[in-house]
Coordinates of C-alpha atoms in Angstrom, one line a residue:
X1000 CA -32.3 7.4 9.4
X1001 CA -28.8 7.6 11.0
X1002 CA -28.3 8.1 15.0
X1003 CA -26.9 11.4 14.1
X1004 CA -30.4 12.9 12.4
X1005 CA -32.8 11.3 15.1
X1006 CA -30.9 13.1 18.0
X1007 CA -31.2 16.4 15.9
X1008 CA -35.1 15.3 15.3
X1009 CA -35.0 15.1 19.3
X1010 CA -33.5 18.5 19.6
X1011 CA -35.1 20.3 17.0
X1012 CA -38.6 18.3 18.4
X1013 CA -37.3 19.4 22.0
X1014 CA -36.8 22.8 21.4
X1015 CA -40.1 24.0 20.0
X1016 CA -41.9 22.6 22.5
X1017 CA -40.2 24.2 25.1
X1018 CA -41.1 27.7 23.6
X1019 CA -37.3 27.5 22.2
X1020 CA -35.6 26.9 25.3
X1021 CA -32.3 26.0 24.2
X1022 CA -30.1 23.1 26.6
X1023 CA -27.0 24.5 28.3
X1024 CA -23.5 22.9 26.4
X1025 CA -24.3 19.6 29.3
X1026 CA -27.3 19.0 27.4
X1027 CA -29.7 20.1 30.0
X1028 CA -32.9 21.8 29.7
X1029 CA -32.9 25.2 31.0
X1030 CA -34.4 26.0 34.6
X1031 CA -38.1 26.9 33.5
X1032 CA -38.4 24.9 31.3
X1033 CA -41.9 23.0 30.4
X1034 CA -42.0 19.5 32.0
X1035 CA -42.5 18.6 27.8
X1036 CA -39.1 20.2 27.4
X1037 CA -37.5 18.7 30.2
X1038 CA -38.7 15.0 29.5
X1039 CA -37.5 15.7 25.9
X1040 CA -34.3 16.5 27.1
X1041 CA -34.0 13.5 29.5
X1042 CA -34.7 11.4 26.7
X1043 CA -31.5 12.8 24.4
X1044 CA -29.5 12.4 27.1
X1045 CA -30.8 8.7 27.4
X1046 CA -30.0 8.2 23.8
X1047 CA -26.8 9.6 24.1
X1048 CA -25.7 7.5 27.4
X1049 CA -26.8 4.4 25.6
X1050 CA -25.0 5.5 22.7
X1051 CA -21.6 5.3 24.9
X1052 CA -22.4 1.9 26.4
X1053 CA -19.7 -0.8 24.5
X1054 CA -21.3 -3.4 22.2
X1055 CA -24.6 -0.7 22.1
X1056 CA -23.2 2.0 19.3
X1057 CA -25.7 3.0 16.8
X1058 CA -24.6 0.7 13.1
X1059 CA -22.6 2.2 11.1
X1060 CA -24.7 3.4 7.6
X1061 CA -25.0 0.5 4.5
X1062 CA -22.2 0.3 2.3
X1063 CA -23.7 2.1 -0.9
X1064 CA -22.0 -0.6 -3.2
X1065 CA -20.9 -4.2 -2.5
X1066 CA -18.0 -5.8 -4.3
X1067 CA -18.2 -9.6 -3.9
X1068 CA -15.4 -11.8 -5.7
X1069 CA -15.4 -15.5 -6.3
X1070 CA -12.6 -17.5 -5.7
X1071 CA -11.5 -21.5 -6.3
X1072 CA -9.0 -21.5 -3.2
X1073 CA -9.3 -22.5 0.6
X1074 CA -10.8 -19.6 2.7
X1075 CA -7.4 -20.7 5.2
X1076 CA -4.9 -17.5 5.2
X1077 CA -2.0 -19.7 5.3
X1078 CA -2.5 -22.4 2.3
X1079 CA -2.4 -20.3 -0.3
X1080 CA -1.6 -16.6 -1.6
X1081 CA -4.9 -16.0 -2.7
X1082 CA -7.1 -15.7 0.5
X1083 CA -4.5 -13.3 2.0
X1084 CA -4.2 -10.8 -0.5
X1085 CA -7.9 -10.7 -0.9
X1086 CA -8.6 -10.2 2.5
X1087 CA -5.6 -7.5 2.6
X1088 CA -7.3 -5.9 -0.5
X1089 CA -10.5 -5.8 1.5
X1090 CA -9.1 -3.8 4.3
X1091 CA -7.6 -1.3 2.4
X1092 CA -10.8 -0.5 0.1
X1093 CA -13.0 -0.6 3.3
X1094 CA -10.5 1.7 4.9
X1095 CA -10.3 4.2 2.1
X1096 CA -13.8 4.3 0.9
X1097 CA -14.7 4.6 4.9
X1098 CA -16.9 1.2 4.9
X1099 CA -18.9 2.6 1.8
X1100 CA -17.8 -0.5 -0.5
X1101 CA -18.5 -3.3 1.4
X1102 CA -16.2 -6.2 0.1
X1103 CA -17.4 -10.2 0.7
X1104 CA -15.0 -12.4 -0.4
X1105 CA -16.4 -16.1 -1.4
X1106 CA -13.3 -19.0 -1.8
X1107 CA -13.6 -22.8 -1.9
X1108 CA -15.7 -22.4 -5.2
X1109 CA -18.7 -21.3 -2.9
X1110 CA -20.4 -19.1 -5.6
X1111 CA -19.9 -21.9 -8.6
X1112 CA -17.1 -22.6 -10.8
X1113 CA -14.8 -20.8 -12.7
X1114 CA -16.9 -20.3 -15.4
X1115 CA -20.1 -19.6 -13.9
X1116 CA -18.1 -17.0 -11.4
X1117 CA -17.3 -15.2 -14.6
X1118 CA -20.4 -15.1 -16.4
X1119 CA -22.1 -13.5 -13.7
X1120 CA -19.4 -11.1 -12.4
X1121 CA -19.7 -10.2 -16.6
X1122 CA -23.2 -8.7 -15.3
X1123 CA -22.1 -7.7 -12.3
X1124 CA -25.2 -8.2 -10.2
X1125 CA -24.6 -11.0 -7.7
X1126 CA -20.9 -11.3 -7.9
X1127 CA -18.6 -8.5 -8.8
X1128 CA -15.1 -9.4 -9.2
X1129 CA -13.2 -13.0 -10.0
X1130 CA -10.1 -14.7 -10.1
X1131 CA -9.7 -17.4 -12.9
X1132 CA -6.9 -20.0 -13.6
X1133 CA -5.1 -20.0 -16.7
X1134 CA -7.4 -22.0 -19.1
X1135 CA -11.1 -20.5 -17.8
X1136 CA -9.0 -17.3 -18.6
X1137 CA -7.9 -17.8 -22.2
X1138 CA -12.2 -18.9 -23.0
X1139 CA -13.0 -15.3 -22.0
X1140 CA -9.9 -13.3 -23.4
X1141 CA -8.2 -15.4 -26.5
X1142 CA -5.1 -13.2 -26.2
X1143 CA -4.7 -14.9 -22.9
X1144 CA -3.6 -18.3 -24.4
X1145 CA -0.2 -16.6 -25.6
X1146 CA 1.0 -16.5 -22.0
X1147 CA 0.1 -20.3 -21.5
X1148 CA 3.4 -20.6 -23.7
X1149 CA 6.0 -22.7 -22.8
X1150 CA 9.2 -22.1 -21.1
X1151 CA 8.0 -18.5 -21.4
X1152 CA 9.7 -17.3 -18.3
X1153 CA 13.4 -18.0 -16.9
X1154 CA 12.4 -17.2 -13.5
X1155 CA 10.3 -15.4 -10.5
X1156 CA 11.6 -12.3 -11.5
X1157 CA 11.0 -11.6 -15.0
X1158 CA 7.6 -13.1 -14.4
X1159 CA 6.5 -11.1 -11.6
X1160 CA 7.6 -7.6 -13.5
X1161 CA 6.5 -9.2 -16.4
X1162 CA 3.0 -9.0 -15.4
X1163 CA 3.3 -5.9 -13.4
X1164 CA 4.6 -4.1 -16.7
X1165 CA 3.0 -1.3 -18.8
X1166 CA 2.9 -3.2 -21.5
X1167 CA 0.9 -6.3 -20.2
X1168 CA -1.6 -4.1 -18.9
X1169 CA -1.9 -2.8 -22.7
X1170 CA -2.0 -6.6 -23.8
X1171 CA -5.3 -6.9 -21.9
X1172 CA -7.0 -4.1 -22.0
X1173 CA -9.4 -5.2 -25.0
X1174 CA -10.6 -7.7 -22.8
X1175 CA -13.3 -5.5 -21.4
X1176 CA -15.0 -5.2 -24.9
X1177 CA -14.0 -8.8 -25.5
X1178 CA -15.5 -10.1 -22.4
X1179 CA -16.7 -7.4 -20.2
X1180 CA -14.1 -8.2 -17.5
X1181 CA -12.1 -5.0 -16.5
X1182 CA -8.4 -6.7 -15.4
X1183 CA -6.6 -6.2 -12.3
X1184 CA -3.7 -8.0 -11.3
X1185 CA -2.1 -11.5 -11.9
X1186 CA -1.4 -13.9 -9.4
X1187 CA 0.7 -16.6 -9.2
X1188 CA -1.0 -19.7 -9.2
X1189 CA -0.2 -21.7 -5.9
X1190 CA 3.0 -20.5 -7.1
X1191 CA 3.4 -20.2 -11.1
X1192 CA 6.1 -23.0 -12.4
X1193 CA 4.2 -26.0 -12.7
X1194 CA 5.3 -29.5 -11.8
X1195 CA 4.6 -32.9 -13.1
X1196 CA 3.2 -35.4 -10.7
X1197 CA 2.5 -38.9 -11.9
X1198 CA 1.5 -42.8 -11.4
X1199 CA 3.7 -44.0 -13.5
X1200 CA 7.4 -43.1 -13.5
X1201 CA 9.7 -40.3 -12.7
X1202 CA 10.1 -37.5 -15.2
X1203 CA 13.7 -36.8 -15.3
X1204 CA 13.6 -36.5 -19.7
X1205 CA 11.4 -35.9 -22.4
X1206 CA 11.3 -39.1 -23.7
X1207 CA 10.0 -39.9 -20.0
X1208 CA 6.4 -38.1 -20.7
X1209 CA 6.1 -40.2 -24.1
X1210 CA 2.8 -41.9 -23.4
X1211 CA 1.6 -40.8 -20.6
X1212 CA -2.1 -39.6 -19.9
X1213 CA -1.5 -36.3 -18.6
X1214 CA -4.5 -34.3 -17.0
X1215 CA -5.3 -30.9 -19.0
X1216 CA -7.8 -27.8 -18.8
X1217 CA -10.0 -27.5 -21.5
X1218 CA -7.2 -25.1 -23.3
X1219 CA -6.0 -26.1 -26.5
X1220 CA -2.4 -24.1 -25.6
X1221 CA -1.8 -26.7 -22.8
X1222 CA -2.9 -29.9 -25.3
X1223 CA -0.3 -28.3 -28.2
X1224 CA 2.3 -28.8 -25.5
X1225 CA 1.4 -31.4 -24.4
X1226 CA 1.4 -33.4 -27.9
X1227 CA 4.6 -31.7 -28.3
X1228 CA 6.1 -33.4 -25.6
X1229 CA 5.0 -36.6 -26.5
X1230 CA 2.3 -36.9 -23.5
X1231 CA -1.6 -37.7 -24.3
X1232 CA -3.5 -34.7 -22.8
X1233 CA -6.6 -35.4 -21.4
X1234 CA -9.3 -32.5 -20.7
X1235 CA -10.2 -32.9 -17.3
X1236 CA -12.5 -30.6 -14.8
X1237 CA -10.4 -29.5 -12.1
X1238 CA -13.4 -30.9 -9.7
X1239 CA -13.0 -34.7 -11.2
X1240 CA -9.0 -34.6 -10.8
X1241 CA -8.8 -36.3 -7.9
X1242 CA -11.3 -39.1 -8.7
X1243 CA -9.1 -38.7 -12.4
X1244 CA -6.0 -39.6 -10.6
X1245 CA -7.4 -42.1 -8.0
X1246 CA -9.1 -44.6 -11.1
X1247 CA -6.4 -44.7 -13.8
X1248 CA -8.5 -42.2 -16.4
X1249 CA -5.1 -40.2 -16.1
X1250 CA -2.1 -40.8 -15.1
X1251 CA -0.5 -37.1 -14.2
X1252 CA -1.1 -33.9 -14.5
X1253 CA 0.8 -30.3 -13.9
X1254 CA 0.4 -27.5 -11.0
X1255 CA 2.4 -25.7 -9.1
X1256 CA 4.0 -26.9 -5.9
X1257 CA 1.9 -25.6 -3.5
X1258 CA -1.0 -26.6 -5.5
X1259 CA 0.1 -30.1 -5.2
X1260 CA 0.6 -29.7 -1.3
X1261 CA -2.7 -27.6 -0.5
X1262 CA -4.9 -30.5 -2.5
X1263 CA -2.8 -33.4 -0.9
X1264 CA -2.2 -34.7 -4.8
X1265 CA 0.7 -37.0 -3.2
X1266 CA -2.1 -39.1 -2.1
X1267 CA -3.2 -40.0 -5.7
X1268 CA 0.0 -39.7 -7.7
X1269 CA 3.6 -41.4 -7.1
X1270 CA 6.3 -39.6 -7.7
X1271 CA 6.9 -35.3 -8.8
X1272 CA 9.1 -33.4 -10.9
X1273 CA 9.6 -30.2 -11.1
X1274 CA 9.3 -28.6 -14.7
X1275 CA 8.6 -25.3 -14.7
X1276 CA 7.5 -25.9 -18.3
X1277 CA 3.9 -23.2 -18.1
X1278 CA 3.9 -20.9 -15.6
X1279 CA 0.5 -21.1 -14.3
X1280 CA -1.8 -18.0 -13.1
X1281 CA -4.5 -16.7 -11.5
X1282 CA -6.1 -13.5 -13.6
X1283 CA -8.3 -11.0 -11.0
X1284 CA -10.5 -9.2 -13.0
X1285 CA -13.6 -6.7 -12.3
X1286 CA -17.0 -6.8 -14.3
X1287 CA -16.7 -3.9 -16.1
X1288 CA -20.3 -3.4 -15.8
X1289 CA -19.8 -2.3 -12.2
X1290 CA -16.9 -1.0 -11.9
X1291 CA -17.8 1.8 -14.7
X1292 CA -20.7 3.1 -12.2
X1293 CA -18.3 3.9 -9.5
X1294 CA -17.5 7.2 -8.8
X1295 CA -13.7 7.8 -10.0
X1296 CA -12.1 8.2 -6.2
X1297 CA -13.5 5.1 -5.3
X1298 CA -12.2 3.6 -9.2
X1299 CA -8.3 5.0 -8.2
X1300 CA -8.7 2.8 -4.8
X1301 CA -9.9 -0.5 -6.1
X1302 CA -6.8 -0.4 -8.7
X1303 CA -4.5 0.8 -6.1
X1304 CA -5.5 -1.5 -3.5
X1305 CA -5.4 -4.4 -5.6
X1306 CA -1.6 -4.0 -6.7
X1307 CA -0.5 -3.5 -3.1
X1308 CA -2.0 -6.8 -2.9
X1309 CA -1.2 -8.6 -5.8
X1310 CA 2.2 -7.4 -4.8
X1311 CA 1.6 -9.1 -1.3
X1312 CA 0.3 -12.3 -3.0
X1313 CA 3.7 -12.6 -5.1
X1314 CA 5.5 -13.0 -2.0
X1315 CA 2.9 -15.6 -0.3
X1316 CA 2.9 -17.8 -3.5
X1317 CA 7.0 -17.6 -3.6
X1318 CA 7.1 -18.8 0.2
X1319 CA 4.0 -21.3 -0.6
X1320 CA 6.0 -22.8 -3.5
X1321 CA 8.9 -23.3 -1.5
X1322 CA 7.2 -25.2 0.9
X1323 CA 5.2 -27.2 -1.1
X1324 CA 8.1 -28.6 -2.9
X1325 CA 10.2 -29.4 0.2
X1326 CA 6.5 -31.2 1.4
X1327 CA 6.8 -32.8 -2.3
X1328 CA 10.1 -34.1 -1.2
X1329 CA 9.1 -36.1 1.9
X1330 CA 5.5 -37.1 0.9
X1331 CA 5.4 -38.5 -3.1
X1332 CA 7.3 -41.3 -3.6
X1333 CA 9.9 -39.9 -5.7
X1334 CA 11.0 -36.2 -6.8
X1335 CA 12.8 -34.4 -8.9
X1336 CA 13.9 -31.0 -10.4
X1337 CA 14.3 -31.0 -14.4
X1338 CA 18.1 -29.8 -15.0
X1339 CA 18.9 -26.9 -17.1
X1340 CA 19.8 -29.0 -19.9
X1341 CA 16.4 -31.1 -19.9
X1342 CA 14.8 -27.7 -19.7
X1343 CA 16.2 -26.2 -23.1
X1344 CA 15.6 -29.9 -25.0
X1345 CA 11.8 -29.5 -24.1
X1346 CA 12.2 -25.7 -24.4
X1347 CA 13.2 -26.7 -28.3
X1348 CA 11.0 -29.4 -28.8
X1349 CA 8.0 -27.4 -27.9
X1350 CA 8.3 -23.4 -28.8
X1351 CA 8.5 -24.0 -32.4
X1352 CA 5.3 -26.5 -32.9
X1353 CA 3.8 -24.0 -30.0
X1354 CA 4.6 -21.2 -32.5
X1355 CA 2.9 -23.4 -35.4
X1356 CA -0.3 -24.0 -33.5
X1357 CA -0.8 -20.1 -33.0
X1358 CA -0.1 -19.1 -36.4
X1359 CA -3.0 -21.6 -37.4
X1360 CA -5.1 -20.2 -34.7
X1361 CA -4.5 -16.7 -34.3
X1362 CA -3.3 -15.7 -38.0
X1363 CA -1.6 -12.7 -38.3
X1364 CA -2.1 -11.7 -34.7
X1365 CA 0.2 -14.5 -33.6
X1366 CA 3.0 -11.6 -34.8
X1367 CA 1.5 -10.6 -30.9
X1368 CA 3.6 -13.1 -29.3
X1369 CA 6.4 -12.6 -31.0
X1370 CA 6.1 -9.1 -29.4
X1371 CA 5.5 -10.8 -26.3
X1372 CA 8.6 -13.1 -26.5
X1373 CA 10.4 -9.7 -27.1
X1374 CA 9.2 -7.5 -23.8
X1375 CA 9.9 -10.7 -21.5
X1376 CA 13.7 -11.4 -22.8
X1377 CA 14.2 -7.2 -22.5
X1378 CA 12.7 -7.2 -19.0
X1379 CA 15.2 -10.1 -17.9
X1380 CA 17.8 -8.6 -19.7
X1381 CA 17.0 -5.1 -17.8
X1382 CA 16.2 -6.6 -14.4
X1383 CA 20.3 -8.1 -14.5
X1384 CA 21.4 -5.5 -16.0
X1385 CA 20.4 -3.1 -13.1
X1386 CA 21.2 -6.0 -10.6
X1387 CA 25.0 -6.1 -11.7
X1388 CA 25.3 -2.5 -11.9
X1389 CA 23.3 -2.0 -8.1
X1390 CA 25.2 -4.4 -6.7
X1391 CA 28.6 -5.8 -8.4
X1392 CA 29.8 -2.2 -9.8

């Protein structure tokens, strides 16, 4: 029962004892009135004092749903783009909805792994929404390995509208009957272009990687490239990297530049390039489960809210990436930035046998990444198009 009823039980309770002496506007009783009446209204204006006393306001009422989501990252609001955007996303629902979704946001794998995040937000009892790197992705939507691709993106821009376009939210749309996962957003995985770190030399060519043991998810996507390039990948839990690294069972492995700086991997590996050969992700999704029981004003928020802050994390990760790789800079051994040149050798090397590997695994519907191919080179295309007409003409 909420403060508001029990003060009308007071009143109501108040007033037919009193023979239906009604209080003034002040709240009090009226002169005659029975001592019953009057103590009655003494006590309402009791309640209503205490009620004004800071730090002794009645609760607030319980949320009537709960949205918890699962995340890998630090809780810290400065490490990583993750933790900020959530907790921007969290204000705005709570805002909108008036506290009636409650949202609890879990990071530093708190609520289990990637993959046992995502089976239960699937149900959408315990946990309700998740974000998922790359390769956990692709094991719940198979269409998702496409974007794994390499060289796939010439830069921040053309990924970011990439992802924000019409036609990726078509592209995974049948993941809710695929996996019962309702998407959301993309994020940029502690930044999106990956880059090489390593024990055993500097990557500055392709011929550099041949040999080399290079850490992988269990994706077959990043392996095909991998072989391509002339590396060995090696599946690896992200939670045994570091002892990976630290013992010799690999010798590298590829993240993002502010990956690589929030997890300290200059304290295991020697020397850095960056490749931007995959651009790595983080894919927020919703169990469909829940989200379908919601009633529609509170749907139109959750998807609202959550591209204002996917939007917000895009800007986080750029600055994030920036800084990891000056850190990169001053605390691996060596670095190094793969030149354009270097870029379109691996960029040939790999695409074609990339292309081979989906043909044999996706049939027919590898004509889907063609498609892909197709909407990212138009969106670059568009995006300098406009720029040179905004601001050259």
């Amino acid at each position: 029962m909420s403060a508001g009823e029990c003060c009308c039980c007071f009143e109501s309770s108040s007033n037919e004892a009193a023979g239906r002496a009604i209080p003034d506007r002040a709240g009090r009783a009226p002169v005659g009135g029975t001592r019953r009446g009057r103590a009655s209204a003494l006590l309402l204006a009791g309640v209503l004092a205490l009620a004004l006393v800071p730090g002794l306001a009645a609760p607030a009422a319980a949320a009537s749903y709960t949205m918890t989501i699962a995340h890998l990252y630090p809780d810290d609001l400065t490490n990583n783009e993750t933790a900020p955007a959530l907790k921007h996303f969290e204000q705005l629902v709570e805002s909108a909805t008036g506290g009636d979704i409650d949202v609890q946001i879990f990071g530093n794998g708190a609520l289990g792994g990637e993959v046992e995040a995502a089976q239960q937000t699937r149900a959408g009892k315990t946990i309700q929404s998740v974000m998922l790197g790359s390769g956990t992705q692709a094991s719940f939507y198979r269409n998702y390995e496409m974007i794994t691709s390499p060289f796939l993106f010439p830069d921040y821009r053309t990924a970011w509208a990439f992802f924000d376009s019409p036609w990726f939210a078509e592209f995974m749309k049948p993941m809710v009957q695929e996996s019962g996962l309702r998407y959301l957003g993309t994020l940029d995985d502690g930044g999106g272009f990956v880059a090489f770190a390593n024990n055993k030399r500097l990557i500055t060519k392709v011929e550099d990687l041949k040999g080399l043991r290079i850490r992988v998810e269990e994706n077959q996507a990043h392996m095909t490239i991998m072989r391509a390039l002339g590396a060995s990948p090696t599946p690896l839990p992200w939670g045994e990297l570091q002892t990976g690294l630290a013992t010799g069972l690999v010798d590298g492995h590829f993240h993002a530049p502010g990956v690589n700086d929030i997890f300290k991997f200059y304290d295991v590996t020697n020397f850095t390039t960056w490749s931007g050969h995959v651009y790595n992700t983080i894919t927020w999704s919703v169990s469909e489960a829940w989200f379908s029981q919601l009633p529609d004003d509170y749907k139109k928020i959750i998807v609202t809210s959550a591209r204002e802050a996917v939007a917000m994390a895009h800007g986080i990760a750029a600055q994030i990436t920036v800084i990891g790789w000056v850190n990169s800079c001053k605390k691996f051994e060596q670095c190094h930035i793969l030149s354009d040149e270097e870029k379109q050798r691996m960029r040939d090397i790999s695409q074609p046998l990339y292309r081979e590997w989906l043909v044999t695994e996706f049939g027919e519907k590898a004509a889907l990444y063609d498609d892909l191919r197709a909407e990212v080179s138009r969106i670059h295309d568009e995006l300098n198009r406009s720029a040179v007409e905004l601001y050259l003409d």
